[in-house]
Amino acid sequence: MNKVHPDAVSALQGLLKDGITVAAGGFGLCGIPENLIRALVDSGVKDLTIVGNNAGVDDFGMGLLLKGRQVKKVIASYVGENKEFERQVLAGELDLTLTPQGTLAEKLRAGGAGIPGFYTRTGYGTVLAEGKDTRVFDGTEYVLEESIRADLAIVKAWKGDKAGNLVYRKTARNFNPMIATCAEVTVAEVEELVEVGELDPDLVHTPASMWIASSKDATTKSASSFAPPAVVPR
């Protein structure tokens, strides 16, 4: 299977439809797959459930999808820098599930590992635990959190080879490794596309054994992976 695509649009072709759940890598605006987000915006797909650490800002990142009224629900840990997001939530136009940052990271990791749920002390005894199962282990109370699985994951990597192996750069790694594994299909946007064998295997953060496709765009090189990964050069 060819894992390399010429651009973000072609990498997402056939993967988008209204109502799907999309998990996006990044922390604030660091390490976000901005070209893939723009392709989502331009596609006109709507009624999306977006999962990520935050909701971007008004005119960049995931905020562009909110601005276009393409999102029906957001699952995130921080949303304080997006005025349009705030307006939609307060107006009852957008569903929001706020999740503690560490819990969100583990929900994504568990989803990628095939673990349906886990118990955590975080949130026990608060509104976050309402309606959830609670248990006592060794005299300490815990609350059950279910893992997250998405239909599509979009991530940003520093380097990726044509087989779909990915390397993230410094703090831009953030949520990307967890999100890369939590979906049925993953598309990775990479800054540098290299040949198979050029990456030091000890430095690979997301191995290609987890994927199936990739793409490249005219503006930036990107690699996309489908249920093991694919690559899209830009």
Short mmCIF file of C-alpha atoms in Angstrom, two decimals:
data_model
loop_
_atom_site.label_atom_id
_atom_site.label_comp_id
_atom_site.label_asym_id
_atom_site.label_seq_id
_atom_site.Cartn_x
_atom_site.Cartn_y
_atom_site.Cartn_z
CA MET A 1 0.00 0.00 0.00
CA ASN A 2 1.26 3.49 -0.92
CA LYS A 3 1.61 5.47 2.28
CA VAL A 4 2.63 8.76 0.66
CA HIS A 5 0.10 11.37 -0.51
CA PRO A 6 0.79 14.63 -2.37
CA ASP A 7 -1.10 16.88 0.07
CA ALA A 8 -3.33 17.02 3.13
CA VAL A 9 -6.50 17.04 1.05
CA SER A 10 -5.67 13.80 -0.73
CA ALA A 11 -4.56 12.19 2.53
CA LEU A 12 -8.02 12.81 4.00
CA GLN A 13 -9.92 11.77 0.88
CA GLY A 14 -12.53 9.15 1.68
CA LEU A 15 -12.01 9.50 5.44
CA LEU A 16 -14.35 12.39 6.16
CA LYS A 17 -18.08 12.41 6.76
CA ASP A 18 -20.42 14.37 8.97
CA GLY A 19 -20.65 13.30 12.60
CA ILE A 20 -17.27 11.59 13.00
CA THR A 21 -14.97 11.94 16.01
CA VAL A 22 -11.60 13.56 15.25
CA ALA A 23 -8.70 13.53 17.72
CA ALA A 24 -6.06 16.19 17.09
CA GLY A 25 -2.53 16.42 18.46
CA GLY A 26 -0.96 19.53 19.92
CA PHE A 27 -0.69 21.54 23.12
CA GLY A 28 -1.94 25.08 22.69
CA LEU A 29 -0.63 25.88 19.21
CA CYS A 30 2.54 23.79 19.65
CA GLY A 31 2.67 20.61 17.60
CA ILE A 32 -0.72 21.03 15.94
CA PRO A 33 -1.34 19.56 12.44
CA GLU A 34 -2.31 22.94 11.01
CA ASN A 35 -2.44 21.92 7.34
CA LEU A 36 -4.65 18.93 8.08
CA ILE A 37 -6.92 21.16 10.15
CA ARG A 38 -7.22 23.57 7.22
CA ALA A 39 -8.10 20.63 4.97
CA LEU A 40 -10.85 19.66 7.42
CA VAL A 41 -12.16 23.21 7.36
CA ASP A 42 -12.11 23.39 3.57
CA SER A 43 -13.89 20.04 3.25
CA GLY A 44 -17.02 21.46 4.85
CA VAL A 45 -17.50 18.38 7.03
CA LYS A 46 -19.73 19.19 10.01
CA ASP A 47 -21.23 17.92 13.29
CA LEU A 48 -17.76 16.83 14.40
CA THR A 49 -16.75 15.69 17.85
CA ILE A 50 -13.28 17.10 18.47
CA VAL A 51 -10.90 15.57 21.02
CA GLY A 52 -7.71 17.33 22.05
CA ASN A 53 -5.90 19.12 24.82
CA ASN A 54 -7.45 22.46 23.89
CA ALA A 55 -9.72 24.20 21.38
CA GLY A 56 -7.17 26.37 19.60
CA VAL A 57 -7.64 30.13 19.27
CA ASP A 58 -10.23 32.07 17.30
CA ASP A 59 -8.35 32.28 14.00
CA PHE A 60 -5.91 29.38 14.15
CA GLY A 61 -5.84 25.67 14.79
CA MET A 62 -9.03 23.94 15.89
CA GLY A 63 -10.58 27.37 16.37
CA LEU A 64 -11.07 27.53 12.60
CA LEU A 65 -13.46 24.57 12.75
CA LEU A 66 -15.38 26.24 15.57
CA LYS A 67 -15.51 29.49 13.62
CA GLY A 68 -17.00 27.61 10.67
CA ARG A 69 -19.64 26.01 12.94
CA GLN A 70 -18.41 22.54 11.98
CA VAL A 71 -18.16 21.19 15.54
CA LYS A 72 -20.98 19.89 17.74
CA LYS A 73 -18.93 18.63 20.71
CA VAL A 74 -15.50 19.24 22.22
CA ILE A 75 -13.66 16.96 24.65
CA ALA A 76 -10.68 18.89 26.03
CA SER A 77 -8.80 19.93 29.15
CA TYR A 78 -8.29 23.65 28.46
CA VAL A 79 -10.43 26.01 26.39
CA GLY A 80 -9.69 29.46 27.81
CA GLU A 81 -8.19 31.20 24.77
CA ASN A 82 -11.05 30.97 22.29
CA LYS A 83 -13.78 33.61 22.50
CA GLU A 84 -15.93 32.00 19.81
CA PHE A 85 -15.74 28.72 21.69
CA GLU A 86 -16.90 30.49 24.86
CA ARG A 87 -19.75 32.17 23.00
CA GLN A 88 -21.00 28.89 21.50
CA VAL A 89 -20.87 27.03 24.83
CA LEU A 90 -22.68 29.78 26.75
CA ALA A 91 -25.29 30.01 23.99
CA GLY A 92 -25.95 26.28 24.20
CA GLU A 93 -24.73 25.74 20.65
CA LEU A 94 -21.78 23.50 21.55
CA ASP A 95 -21.49 20.50 23.85
CA LEU A 96 -18.41 20.49 26.09
CA THR A 97 -16.81 17.76 28.16
CA LEU A 98 -13.96 19.14 30.29
CA THR A 99 -11.47 16.51 31.38
CA PRO A 100 -8.39 16.87 33.63
CA GLN A 101 -5.30 16.98 31.45
CA GLY A 102 -3.65 13.86 32.82
CA THR A 103 -6.91 11.94 32.70
CA LEU A 104 -7.44 12.98 29.08
CA ALA A 105 -3.94 11.81 28.13
CA GLU A 106 -4.55 8.44 29.78
CA LYS A 107 -8.01 8.07 28.18
CA LEU A 108 -6.35 8.52 24.78
CA ARG A 109 -3.45 6.20 25.60
CA ALA A 110 -5.83 3.54 26.91
CA GLY A 111 -7.94 3.82 23.77
CA GLY A 112 -4.88 3.13 21.65
CA ALA A 113 -3.84 0.21 23.87
CA GLY A 114 -7.22 -1.50 23.70
CA ILE A 115 -7.99 -0.81 27.36
CA PRO A 116 -11.70 0.08 27.75
CA GLY A 117 -11.31 1.97 31.01
CA PHE A 118 -9.26 2.60 34.15
CA TYR A 119 -9.67 3.84 37.71
CA THR A 120 -8.12 7.12 38.85
CA ARG A 121 -8.22 9.23 42.01
CA THR A 122 -8.50 12.41 39.94
CA GLY A 123 -11.97 13.90 40.14
CA TYR A 124 -13.31 11.60 42.85
CA GLY A 125 -15.90 13.37 44.99
CA THR A 126 -16.39 16.18 42.44
CA VAL A 127 -18.90 16.82 39.66
CA LEU A 128 -16.49 15.03 37.31
CA ALA A 129 -17.35 11.75 39.03
CA GLU A 130 -21.13 12.15 38.81
CA GLY A 131 -22.74 9.19 37.07
CA LYS A 132 -19.48 7.22 37.00
CA ASP A 133 -18.61 4.00 38.79
CA THR A 134 -16.45 4.40 41.90
CA ARG A 135 -14.41 1.80 43.76
CA VAL A 136 -12.22 1.58 46.83
CA PHE A 137 -8.75 0.04 46.49
CA ASP A 138 -6.55 -0.31 49.57
CA GLY A 139 -8.76 2.15 51.41
CA THR A 140 -8.59 4.84 48.72
CA GLU A 141 -11.51 5.94 46.52
CA TYR A 142 -11.20 5.89 42.74
CA VAL A 143 -13.47 6.83 39.84
CA LEU A 144 -13.81 4.88 36.58
CA GLU A 145 -12.86 6.68 33.38
CA GLU A 146 -13.61 5.18 29.98
CA SER A 147 -11.01 5.29 27.22
CA ILE A 148 -11.40 7.36 24.06
CA ARG A 149 -11.48 5.97 20.54
CA ALA A 150 -11.78 8.25 17.51
CA ASP A 151 -12.70 7.68 13.88
CA LEU A 152 -9.79 9.83 12.70
CA ALA A 153 -6.62 11.09 14.35
CA ILE A 154 -4.51 13.93 12.93
CA VAL A 155 -1.03 14.53 14.32
CA LYS A 156 2.08 16.62 13.64
CA ALA A 157 5.56 15.08 13.54
CA TRP A 158 9.02 16.47 12.91
CA LYS A 159 10.22 13.58 10.76
CA GLY A 160 8.47 10.65 9.18
CA ASP A 161 9.59 7.96 6.76
CA LYS A 162 7.61 6.49 3.88
CA ALA A 163 6.62 3.51 6.00
CA GLY A 164 4.94 5.77 8.56
CA ASN A 165 7.51 5.80 11.38
CA LEU A 166 7.27 9.14 13.20
CA VAL A 167 9.62 11.27 15.29
CA TYR A 168 8.31 14.31 17.20
CA ARG A 169 10.47 17.31 18.11
CA LYS A 170 10.95 18.36 21.72
CA THR A 171 7.81 19.86 23.33
CA ALA A 172 5.89 19.51 20.06
CA ARG A 173 5.62 15.83 20.96
CA ASN A 174 3.05 16.58 23.72
CA PHE A 175 -0.27 14.78 23.02
CA ASN A 176 0.70 13.55 19.55
CA PRO A 177 1.95 10.03 20.47
CA MET A 178 -1.21 9.17 22.41
CA ILE A 179 -3.51 10.58 19.77
CA ALA A 180 -1.63 8.78 16.99
CA THR A 181 -2.77 5.43 18.38
CA CYS A 182 -6.35 6.13 19.47
CA ALA A 183 -8.19 6.14 16.13
CA GLU A 184 -9.27 3.81 13.37
CA VAL A 185 -7.23 5.91 10.93
CA THR A 186 -4.34 8.28 11.65
CA VAL A 187 -2.95 10.96 9.36
CA ALA A 188 0.38 12.54 10.31
CA GLU A 189 1.69 15.83 8.96
CA VAL A 190 5.50 15.85 8.97
CA GLU A 191 8.06 18.59 8.45
CA GLU A 192 10.62 16.26 6.88
CA LEU A 193 9.81 13.14 4.86
CA VAL A 194 12.68 10.64 4.64
CA GLU A 195 13.33 7.23 3.16
CA VAL A 196 12.80 4.04 5.12
CA GLY A 197 15.97 3.27 7.09
CA GLU A 198 17.05 6.89 7.58
CA LEU A 199 15.48 7.19 11.03
CA ASP A 200 17.32 5.81 14.04
CA PRO A 201 14.90 3.13 15.30
CA ASP A 202 15.81 3.98 18.90
CA LEU A 203 14.51 7.52 18.34
CA VAL A 204 11.18 6.62 16.72
CA HIS A 205 8.26 7.69 18.92
CA THR A 206 5.41 6.22 16.86
CA PRO A 207 6.37 3.05 14.95
CA ALA A 208 4.92 2.24 11.55
CA SER A 209 3.73 -1.13 12.80
CA MET A 210 0.76 0.82 14.14
CA TRP A 211 -0.34 2.20 10.73
CA ILE A 212 -0.96 2.23 6.92
CA ALA A 213 -0.71 5.55 4.84
CA SER A 214 1.04 8.93 4.23
CA SER A 215 0.89 12.20 2.26
CA LYS A 216 2.82 15.28 1.19
CA ASP A 217 1.60 18.83 0.54
CA ALA A 218 3.07 21.73 -1.41
CA THR A 219 3.52 23.85 1.72
CA THR A 220 4.86 21.35 4.23
CA LYS A 221 5.75 17.72 4.15
CA SER A 222 3.24 15.55 5.90
CA ALA A 223 2.87 11.89 6.55
CA SER A 224 -0.42 10.24 7.18
CA SER A 225 -1.04 6.82 8.54
CA PHE A 226 -4.11 4.70 8.18
CA ALA A 227 -4.50 1.97 10.75
CA PRO A 228 -0.92 1.53 10.48
CA PRO A 229 0.27 4.89 8.81
CA ALA A 230 0.42 6.67 5.47
CA VAL A 231 2.64 9.58 4.37
CA VAL A 232 1.64 12.82 2.61
CA PRO A 233 4.44 15.02 1.27
CA ARG A 234 3.63 18.72 0.95
#
